[in-house]
Amino acid sequence: MSSVNISVVGAGSAVFSMRLVSDICKSPGLSGSHITLMDKDEERLHTVSVLARKLASELKFPLEFSTTTNLTEAVKGADFVINTALVGGHAFLDEMRKIGEKHGYYRGIDSQEFNMVSDYYTLTNWNQLGFMLQLARMIEASSPRTWLLIAANPVFEGTTLLTRQTCARVVGFCHGHMLVDEICKTIGFDIERVDWQIAGVNHGVWLNKFRLNGHSAHNKILEGFSESDSFKPTNPFDDTFSPAAKTMLDFYGLMPVGDTARNSTWAFHYDEETKKKWYGEPWGGVDSPEGWKWYTDMLASVVKMLKELALLLEADSATSLKQVYSHAYSSLPGGLREDARKFFDPDALSGEQHIPFINAIVNDEATRLVVNTPNTGIIPQLPEDIAVEVPALVDSDGIHPEEIDPPLPDRIVKWYLLPRIMRMEWALEAFLKKDPSLIVEILLRDPRTRSYEQAVSVVKEIFTVTEE
Amino acid sequence: MSSVNISVVGAGSAVFSMRLVSDICKSPGLSGSHITLMDKDEERLHTVSVLARKLASELKFPLEFSTTTNLTEAVKGADFVINTALVGGHAFLDEMRKIGEKHGYYRGIDSQEFNMVSDYYTLTNWNQLGFMLQLARMIEASSPRTWLLIAANPVFEGTTLLTRQTCARVVGFCHGHMLVDEICKTIGFDIERVDWQIAGVNHGVWLNKFRLNGHSAHNKILEGFSESDSFKPTNPFDDTFSPAAKTMLDFYGLMPVGDTARNSTWAFHYDEETKKKWYGEPWGGVDSPEGWKWYTDMLASVVKMLKELALLLEADSATSLKQVYSHAYSSLPGGLREDARKFFDPDALSGEQHIPFINAIVNDEATRLVVNTPNTGIIPQLPEDIAVEVPALVDSDGIHPEEIDPPLPDRIVKWYLLPRIMRMEWALEAFLKKDPSLIVEILLRDPRTRSYEQAVSVVKEIFTVTEE
């Protein structure tokens, strides 16, 4: 099958879009596909359009591109819609966080028990959930065969919401499971030789299976941890072997994977000092004020750099993207340097799962991926109508989740997942009913609340602002 | 059937025991029964023995009494065992509360979201849960036909625990549902003409049905509420029409019944000032320091009074219990005066459900009671293996729960009962595993905790104390 139509909604996220394009260029079965880049921000859309076309051209892969600022146009005729849009952008997140902090909610009201990830807004960003729902309904109305791939947060709430409210084919993706590879590398394992599984809900996934040569190798993971005092993260995201992760492993009995270590109780998050203790100096993890600034500064510098790159390429069509891109990226932190290298390595995929998913479906190439998909008994201790994050084999027949074996322990179900799921239900009900009084009620159960009036006043200010 | 053997464990609770005896004396079908009064406190046991015998004698009802300090003896041959024992007594509760407050846990660590009742200890009083379990196992081993009636708190955790861990016939009782009568009286309804139901878990029950002449009369309840500012409780327990209850009614959509109004989030309980706002001046409800002192002072004065009464009766067998008891009680608050009147009114039962339950079973007199019993689908939205509090018809075949109609709304299930049930599960796991680290984890989710160390230190002190 050729000429698959893939639309990227929120394509202005240039790094993400380029990863997708790079991955397509290494998928022979997707040769001749048509990529529609859609974003409301014309300037960023232009930048990514220039870069993406150049990338495909230098990788010598036949692709067609079009750009649009119109969502209907992006959805029309698409076989796959990848949504990475963050409605309101980081500016909105910052504004909400600021109002929250003004009323005594450190890190904003969206930071919640088991959901401390700083761009995973479940309470205030109704526009984000609303946009996801609108998109799914457009797809549902347009074609029952079109897949919607959710890349934007909140993946757990979003995937659950869309699979409950629409008949669209929805699947959610996240990077968290990639940290299994980091675990392996740290303890000297080759992940290809390891039999592993993770299971849970997005940003709350646990390494239920970790076997080498048929034997459990869970104990070997302990060797990855250093003494608490000597934990020195290389960047704010480097928390896989943090004291927080170790304490969670001790209590829950399994290794938390990826963003899970960020999502604990408030015990690791009360303030900067606490965060530094659990996630290491100097940042205290990426969800601290300093850690988040590191991340958003880096994002901003990448956006700026890519815009300059695009201008350069437009001015001189003889310029090599490979050369200037790799050069520009060499000034960035390690993870991003690696990213640039991969683009031009014919054997390396970016790590994003969207294109492998599309390729598996289109070309019936059975591929193991970690997906967010309706539970329907995959994790039998959890409700059936929520999205779980589990490994699955994907082929032209769709998603075939693996049997979770061994099953998740009761400790994780009762003490982590069910409380997290409860909060998802509260957030979705508030969103669906557009009822700020439910947000007040959520805050009345929040450790940062000191009075009824405090909860009422922050909600009043936030929902007056967002209604404008 | 005559000569039923009824044992009261913890019979030193003299008022409770006398209510039971008084109720038996008004149940002709229980004539000739044998009552075993068991308590570890010989002095209190003696007091209650004197009073109970005298009461039966003055009510001219043929009963046999025996007393024992030995549990095995009390269980042996019993058809019904009523357990009202509070292991450690109020002194233990006070000590735990004091340690908690020393570490920054206002009202002690057992005061928890949806469980603020000050003698409903689920976290620290493992001896209480342990005693209940021991008793149920003794009964299980002694006779499969013996009923264990749980009157002691925590009824929810206790009934759930015992029905899960043993095969004993277990049922739990509480007074909460009696407040439906108060609701009716306040708005001028005759409860006999009202078609009502409550449902939930103990201390978390809701008036799902309230009909007069076939029509919902829920709206009439609103007439019972005065303006917040003018709410003036007559005693600390008088919270049925408190601002707290009104706010809960508004949010949850149904009237909270009985102790439910005490069991909210911390929003009503942060401190004395907050409590007074929601439960009225001057006490701020019964779970405030002042309110609880009012209650325990009253209990102490009743204990003292009853002891003096018993001495008086022993010194002069011609003295009439009816006379001196009624006289002594006239100095006590209204609720207790009413209690004394009922004892000697041949048509009035005490309101405790234990004897009506026994009578219904023994004499096949179908009786409507509110019981704590395994869910098994009665409230379909809740797990099957927890004890729910619902109305049931009781006869010689046992407990026949009513169909809960209309069903409990999602709001109550998702925002109140499931969070409460989650905490029950945590508490029972901690108890069954005897694992203080689980209590630490519970406290890490507690709004009063300000640091990991705080939770660890309070648990360390408490569990060192209780192990001694």
PDB file of C-alpha atoms in Angstrom, chain A residues 264-458:
ATOM      1  CA  SER A 264       4.298  10.058  43.597  1.00  0.00           C
ATOM      2  CA  THR A 265       2.538  11.501  46.611  1.00  0.00           C
ATOM      3  CA  TRP A 266       3.462  15.008  47.751  1.00  0.00           C
ATOM      4  CA  ALA A 267       6.090  13.480  50.042  1.00  0.00           C
ATOM      5  CA  PHE A 268       8.699  13.999  47.287  1.00  0.00           C
ATOM      6  CA  HIS A 269       7.324  17.336  46.141  1.00  0.00           C
ATOM      7  CA  TYR A 270       6.442  19.597  49.085  1.00  0.00           C
ATOM      8  CA  ASP A 271       9.023  22.230  48.128  1.00  0.00           C
ATOM      9  CA  GLU A 272      12.356  22.708  46.365  1.00  0.00           C
ATOM     10  CA  GLU A 273      14.349  21.322  49.239  1.00  0.00           C
ATOM     11  CA  THR A 274      12.233  18.177  49.314  1.00  0.00           C
ATOM     12  CA  LYS A 275      12.417  17.759  45.551  1.00  0.00           C
ATOM     13  CA  LYS A 276      16.215  18.060  45.630  1.00  0.00           C
ATOM     14  CA  LYS A 277      16.416  15.392  48.276  1.00  0.00           C
ATOM     15  CA  TRP A 278      14.402  12.913  46.211  1.00  0.00           C
ATOM     16  CA  TYR A 279      15.410  13.843  42.661  1.00  0.00           C
ATOM     17  CA  GLY A 280      18.944  15.124  43.210  1.00  0.00           C
ATOM     18  CA  GLU A 281      20.813  18.423  43.020  1.00  0.00           C
ATOM     19  CA  PRO A 282      20.852  20.933  41.454  1.00  0.00           C
ATOM     20  CA  TRP A 283      17.342  20.772  39.925  1.00  0.00           C
ATOM     21  CA  GLY A 284      15.235  18.592  42.178  1.00  0.00           C
ATOM     22  CA  GLY A 285      13.765  16.864  39.129  1.00  0.00           C
ATOM     23  CA  VAL A 286      12.143  18.367  36.083  1.00  0.00           C
ATOM     24  CA  ASP A 287       8.940  19.343  37.918  1.00  0.00           C
ATOM     25  CA  SER A 288      10.693  21.801  40.210  1.00  0.00           C
ATOM     26  CA  PRO A 289      10.775  25.488  39.274  1.00  0.00           C
ATOM     27  CA  GLU A 290      14.428  25.157  38.254  1.00  0.00           C
ATOM     28  CA  GLY A 291      13.986  21.844  36.468  1.00  0.00           C
ATOM     29  CA  TRP A 292      11.010  23.068  34.497  1.00  0.00           C
ATOM     30  CA  LYS A 293      12.840  26.258  33.573  1.00  0.00           C
ATOM     31  CA  TRP A 294      15.738  24.138  32.285  1.00  0.00           C
ATOM     32  CA  TYR A 295      13.281  22.259  30.098  1.00  0.00           C
ATOM     33  CA  THR A 296      11.303  25.197  28.752  1.00  0.00           C
ATOM     34  CA  ASP A 297      14.481  27.247  28.148  1.00  0.00           C
ATOM     35  CA  MET A 298      15.809  24.345  26.138  1.00  0.00           C
ATOM     36  CA  LEU A 299      12.567  24.073  24.184  1.00  0.00           C
ATOM     37  CA  ALA A 300      12.685  27.798  23.443  1.00  0.00           C
ATOM     38  CA  SER A 301      16.275  27.649  22.275  1.00  0.00           C
ATOM     39  CA  VAL A 302      15.463  24.720  19.991  1.00  0.00           C
ATOM     40  CA  VAL A 303      12.500  26.579  18.505  1.00  0.00           C
ATOM     41  CA  LYS A 304      14.708  29.605  17.907  1.00  0.00           C
ATOM     42  CA  MET A 305      17.475  27.492  16.424  1.00  0.00           C
ATOM     43  CA  LEU A 306      15.143  25.644  14.087  1.00  0.00           C
ATOM     44  CA  LYS A 307      13.625  28.895  12.884  1.00  0.00           C
ATOM     45  CA  GLU A 308      17.083  30.230  12.046  1.00  0.00           C
ATOM     46  CA  LEU A 309      17.921  26.948  10.342  1.00  0.00           C
ATOM     47  CA  ALA A 310      14.846  27.179   8.173  1.00  0.00           C
ATOM     48  CA  LEU A 311      15.733  30.741   7.176  1.00  0.00           C
ATOM     49  CA  LEU A 312      19.229  29.621   6.290  1.00  0.00           C
ATOM     50  CA  LEU A 313      17.942  26.764   4.157  1.00  0.00           C
ATOM     51  CA  GLU A 314      15.489  28.999   2.348  1.00  0.00           C
ATOM     52  CA  ALA A 315      18.172  31.562   1.609  1.00  0.00           C
ATOM     53  CA  ASP A 316      20.516  28.971   0.147  1.00  0.00           C
ATOM     54  CA  SER A 317      19.028  25.762  -1.195  1.00  0.00           C
ATOM     55  CA  ALA A 318      22.502  24.281  -1.524  1.00  0.00           C
ATOM     56  CA  THR A 319      22.972  24.243   2.250  1.00  0.00           C
ATOM     57  CA  SER A 320      22.935  20.764   3.747  1.00  0.00           C
ATOM     58  CA  LEU A 321      20.438  20.255   6.553  1.00  0.00           C
ATOM     59  CA  LYS A 322      22.492  17.338   7.798  1.00  0.00           C
ATOM     60  CA  GLN A 323      25.527  19.532   8.248  1.00  0.00           C
ATOM     61  CA  VAL A 324      23.943  22.598   9.834  1.00  0.00           C
ATOM     62  CA  TYR A 325      21.429  20.647  11.912  1.00  0.00           C
ATOM     63  CA  SER A 326      24.064  18.372  13.361  1.00  0.00           C
ATOM     64  CA  HIS A 327      26.299  21.368  13.982  1.00  0.00           C
ATOM     65  CA  ALA A 328      23.554  23.382  15.678  1.00  0.00           C
ATOM     66  CA  TYR A 329      22.562  20.438  17.841  1.00  0.00           C
ATOM     67  CA  SER A 330      26.080  19.815  19.041  1.00  0.00           C
ATOM     68  CA  SER A 331      25.673  22.805  21.348  1.00  0.00           C
ATOM     69  CA  LEU A 332      22.665  21.187  23.028  1.00  0.00           C
ATOM     70  CA  PRO A 333      22.518  18.614  25.853  1.00  0.00           C
ATOM     71  CA  GLY A 334      23.375  14.977  25.233  1.00  0.00           C
ATOM     72  CA  GLY A 335      19.881  13.682  24.638  1.00  0.00           C
ATOM     73  CA  LEU A 336      19.289  16.120  21.809  1.00  0.00           C
ATOM     74  CA  ARG A 337      22.681  15.522  20.188  1.00  0.00           C
ATOM     75  CA  GLU A 338      21.655  11.887  20.018  1.00  0.00           C
ATOM     76  CA  ASP A 339      18.383  12.980  18.430  1.00  0.00           C
ATOM     77  CA  ALA A 340      20.204  14.799  15.606  1.00  0.00           C
ATOM     78  CA  ARG A 341      22.497  11.857  14.985  1.00  0.00           C
ATOM     79  CA  LYS A 342      19.541   9.504  14.614  1.00  0.00           C
ATOM     80  CA  PHE A 343      17.878  11.620  11.922  1.00  0.00           C
ATOM     81  CA  PHE A 344      20.644  10.895   9.490  1.00  0.00           C
ATOM     82  CA  ASP A 345      21.487   7.353  10.583  1.00  0.00           C
ATOM     83  CA  PRO A 346      19.632   5.118   8.101  1.00  0.00           C
ATOM     84  CA  ASP A 347      19.245   2.361  10.716  1.00  0.00           C
ATOM     85  CA  ALA A 348      18.090   4.485  13.660  1.00  0.00           C
ATOM     86  CA  LEU A 349      14.486   5.346  14.400  1.00  0.00           C
ATOM     87  CA  SER A 350      13.715   8.278  16.665  1.00  0.00           C
ATOM     88  CA  GLY A 351      12.092   6.228  19.400  1.00  0.00           C
ATOM     89  CA  GLU A 352       8.662   7.760  18.794  1.00  0.00           C
ATOM     90  CA  GLN A 353       6.203   4.950  18.166  1.00  0.00           C
ATOM     91  CA  HIS A 354       3.756   6.691  15.844  1.00  0.00           C
ATOM     92  CA  ILE A 355       5.366   5.789  12.525  1.00  0.00           C
ATOM     93  CA  PRO A 356       6.169   2.190  13.552  1.00  0.00           C
ATOM     94  CA  PHE A 357       2.492   1.936  14.532  1.00  0.00           C
ATOM     95  CA  ILE A 358       1.328   3.282  11.167  1.00  0.00           C
ATOM     96  CA  ASN A 359       3.768   1.061   9.327  1.00  0.00           C
ATOM     97  CA  ALA A 360       2.593  -2.002  11.262  1.00  0.00           C
ATOM     98  CA  ILE A 361      -1.028  -1.263  10.384  1.00  0.00           C
ATOM     99  CA  VAL A 362      -0.458  -0.281   6.757  1.00  0.00           C
ATOM    100  CA  ASN A 363       2.049  -2.963   5.816  1.00  0.00           C
ATOM    101  CA  ASP A 364       0.953  -5.687   8.239  1.00  0.00           C
ATOM    102  CA  GLU A 365       4.416  -5.754   9.762  1.00  0.00           C
ATOM    103  CA  ALA A 366       3.733  -7.084  13.245  1.00  0.00           C
ATOM    104  CA  THR A 367       5.515  -4.732  15.633  1.00  0.00           C
ATOM    105  CA  ARG A 368       5.742  -4.716  19.420  1.00  0.00           C
ATOM    106  CA  LEU A 369       4.811  -1.299  20.788  1.00  0.00           C
ATOM    107  CA  VAL A 370       3.709   0.144  24.096  1.00  0.00           C
ATOM    108  CA  VAL A 371       0.268   1.644  23.640  1.00  0.00           C
ATOM    109  CA  ASN A 372      -2.465   3.356  25.605  1.00  0.00           C
ATOM    110  CA  THR A 373      -5.606   1.435  24.783  1.00  0.00           C
ATOM    111  CA  PRO A 374      -8.919   0.525  26.472  1.00  0.00           C
ATOM    112  CA  ASN A 375      -8.340  -1.990  29.236  1.00  0.00           C
ATOM    113  CA  THR A 376     -11.052  -4.555  28.400  1.00  0.00           C
ATOM    114  CA  GLY A 377      -9.574  -7.006  30.872  1.00  0.00           C
ATOM    115  CA  ILE A 378      -5.880  -6.624  30.015  1.00  0.00           C
ATOM    116  CA  ILE A 379      -5.214  -5.586  33.608  1.00  0.00           C
ATOM    117  CA  PRO A 380      -8.062  -7.530  35.210  1.00  0.00           C
ATOM    118  CA  GLN A 381      -7.927  -5.689  38.556  1.00  0.00           C
ATOM    119  CA  LEU A 382      -8.729  -2.365  36.869  1.00  0.00           C
ATOM    120  CA  PRO A 383     -11.990  -1.076  35.364  1.00  0.00           C
ATOM    121  CA  GLU A 384     -12.542  -2.110  31.743  1.00  0.00           C
ATOM    122  CA  ASP A 385     -13.376   1.344  30.442  1.00  0.00           C
ATOM    123  CA  ILE A 386     -10.111   3.115  31.148  1.00  0.00           C
ATOM    124  CA  ALA A 387      -7.033   3.417  28.960  1.00  0.00           C
ATOM    125  CA  VAL A 388      -4.132   1.296  30.192  1.00  0.00           C
ATOM    126  CA  GLU A 389      -0.535   1.481  29.004  1.00  0.00           C
ATOM    127  CA  VAL A 390       0.703  -1.962  27.998  1.00  0.00           C
ATOM    128  CA  PRO A 391       2.830  -3.707  25.390  1.00  0.00           C
ATOM    129  CA  ALA A 392       0.943  -4.936  22.339  1.00  0.00           C
ATOM    130  CA  LEU A 393       1.604  -6.490  18.984  1.00  0.00           C
ATOM    131  CA  VAL A 394       0.286  -4.237  16.244  1.00  0.00           C
ATOM    132  CA  ASP A 395      -0.497  -5.424  12.726  1.00  0.00           C
ATOM    133  CA  SER A 396      -3.057  -4.756  10.022  1.00  0.00           C
ATOM    134  CA  ASP A 397      -5.753  -6.215  12.250  1.00  0.00           C
ATOM    135  CA  GLY A 398      -5.030  -3.576  14.881  1.00  0.00           C
ATOM    136  CA  ILE A 399      -3.788  -3.740  18.458  1.00  0.00           C
ATOM    137  CA  HIS A 400      -3.279  -7.085  20.215  1.00  0.00           C
ATOM    138  CA  PRO A 401      -2.299  -6.413  23.812  1.00  0.00           C
ATOM    139  CA  GLU A 402      -0.022  -8.918  25.502  1.00  0.00           C
ATOM    140  CA  GLU A 403      -1.181 -10.943  28.446  1.00  0.00           C
ATOM    141  CA  ILE A 404       0.206  -9.163  31.499  1.00  0.00           C
ATOM    142  CA  ASP A 405       2.245 -11.875  33.193  1.00  0.00           C
ATOM    143  CA  PRO A 406       3.037 -11.770  36.020  1.00  0.00           C
ATOM    144  CA  PRO A 407       0.003  -9.669  36.906  1.00  0.00           C
ATOM    145  CA  LEU A 408       0.458  -6.330  38.629  1.00  0.00           C
ATOM    146  CA  PRO A 409       0.688  -6.795  42.400  1.00  0.00           C
ATOM    147  CA  ASP A 410      -2.164  -5.680  44.629  1.00  0.00           C
ATOM    148  CA  ARG A 411       0.148  -3.129  46.227  1.00  0.00           C
ATOM    149  CA  ILE A 412       0.397  -1.190  42.967  1.00  0.00           C
ATOM    150  CA  VAL A 413      -3.271  -1.607  42.121  1.00  0.00           C
ATOM    151  CA  LYS A 414      -4.640  -0.560  45.506  1.00  0.00           C
ATOM    152  CA  TRP A 415      -2.106   2.065  46.529  1.00  0.00           C
ATOM    153  CA  TYR A 416      -1.210   3.644  43.212  1.00  0.00           C
ATOM    154  CA  LEU A 417      -3.390   2.872  40.216  1.00  0.00           C
ATOM    155  CA  LEU A 418      -6.849   2.984  41.813  1.00  0.00           C
ATOM    156  CA  PRO A 419      -6.162   6.359  43.500  1.00  0.00           C
ATOM    157  CA  ARG A 420      -4.809   7.680  40.199  1.00  0.00           C
ATOM    158  CA  ILE A 421      -7.818   6.344  38.296  1.00  0.00           C
ATOM    159  CA  MET A 422     -10.141   7.956  40.835  1.00  0.00           C
ATOM    160  CA  ARG A 423      -8.564  11.333  40.132  1.00  0.00           C
ATOM    161  CA  MET A 424      -8.914  10.764  36.390  1.00  0.00           C
ATOM    162  CA  GLU A 425     -12.637  10.107  36.894  1.00  0.00           C
ATOM    163  CA  TRP A 426     -13.033  13.292  38.935  1.00  0.00           C
ATOM    164  CA  ALA A 427     -11.186  15.355  36.337  1.00  0.00           C
ATOM    165  CA  LEU A 428     -13.170  13.942  33.426  1.00  0.00           C
ATOM    166  CA  GLU A 429     -16.479  14.494  35.182  1.00  0.00           C
ATOM    167  CA  ALA A 430     -15.547  18.111  35.900  1.00  0.00           C
ATOM    168  CA  PHE A 431     -14.578  18.581  32.259  1.00  0.00           C
ATOM    169  CA  LEU A 432     -17.649  16.865  30.804  1.00  0.00           C
ATOM    170  CA  LYS A 433     -20.030  18.784  33.043  1.00  0.00           C
ATOM    171  CA  LYS A 434     -17.976  21.980  32.787  1.00  0.00           C
ATOM    172  CA  ASP A 435     -18.499  22.258  36.524  1.00  0.00           C
ATOM    173  CA  PRO A 436     -15.904  24.307  38.426  1.00  0.00           C
ATOM    174  CA  SER A 437     -17.501  23.230  41.732  1.00  0.00           C
ATOM    175  CA  LEU A 438     -16.021  19.793  41.096  1.00  0.00           C
ATOM    176  CA  ILE A 439     -12.582  21.359  40.858  1.00  0.00           C
ATOM    177  CA  VAL A 440     -13.276  23.012  44.215  1.00  0.00           C
ATOM    178  CA  GLU A 441     -14.161  19.601  45.626  1.00  0.00           C
ATOM    179  CA  ILE A 442     -10.957  18.078  44.246  1.00  0.00           C
ATOM    180  CA  LEU A 443      -9.018  20.851  45.953  1.00  0.00           C
ATOM    181  CA  LEU A 444     -10.830  20.232  49.245  1.00  0.00           C
ATOM    182  CA  ARG A 445      -9.042  16.862  49.150  1.00  0.00           C
ATOM    183  CA  ASP A 446      -5.690  18.499  48.313  1.00  0.00           C
ATOM    184  CA  PRO A 447      -2.957  18.643  50.957  1.00  0.00           C
ATOM    185  CA  ARG A 448      -2.150  22.237  50.003  1.00  0.00           C
ATOM    186  CA  THR A 449      -5.617  23.521  50.843  1.00  0.00           C
ATOM    187  CA  ARG A 450      -5.889  25.275  54.202  1.00  0.00           C
ATOM    188  CA  SER A 451      -9.495  26.470  53.977  1.00  0.00           C
ATOM    189  CA  TYR A 452     -12.684  26.093  52.004  1.00  0.00           C
ATOM    190  CA  GLU A 453     -12.355  29.719  50.914  1.00  0.00           C
ATOM    191  CA  GLN A 454      -8.894  29.137  49.474  1.00  0.00           C
ATOM    192  CA  ALA A 455     -10.200  26.410  47.159  1.00  0.00           C
ATOM    193  CA  VAL A 456     -13.160  28.510  46.108  1.00  0.00           C
ATOM    194  CA  SER A 457     -11.066  31.592  45.398  1.00  0.00           C
ATOM    195  CA  VAL A 458      -8.453  29.881  43.234  1.00  0.00           C
TER     196      VAL A 458
END
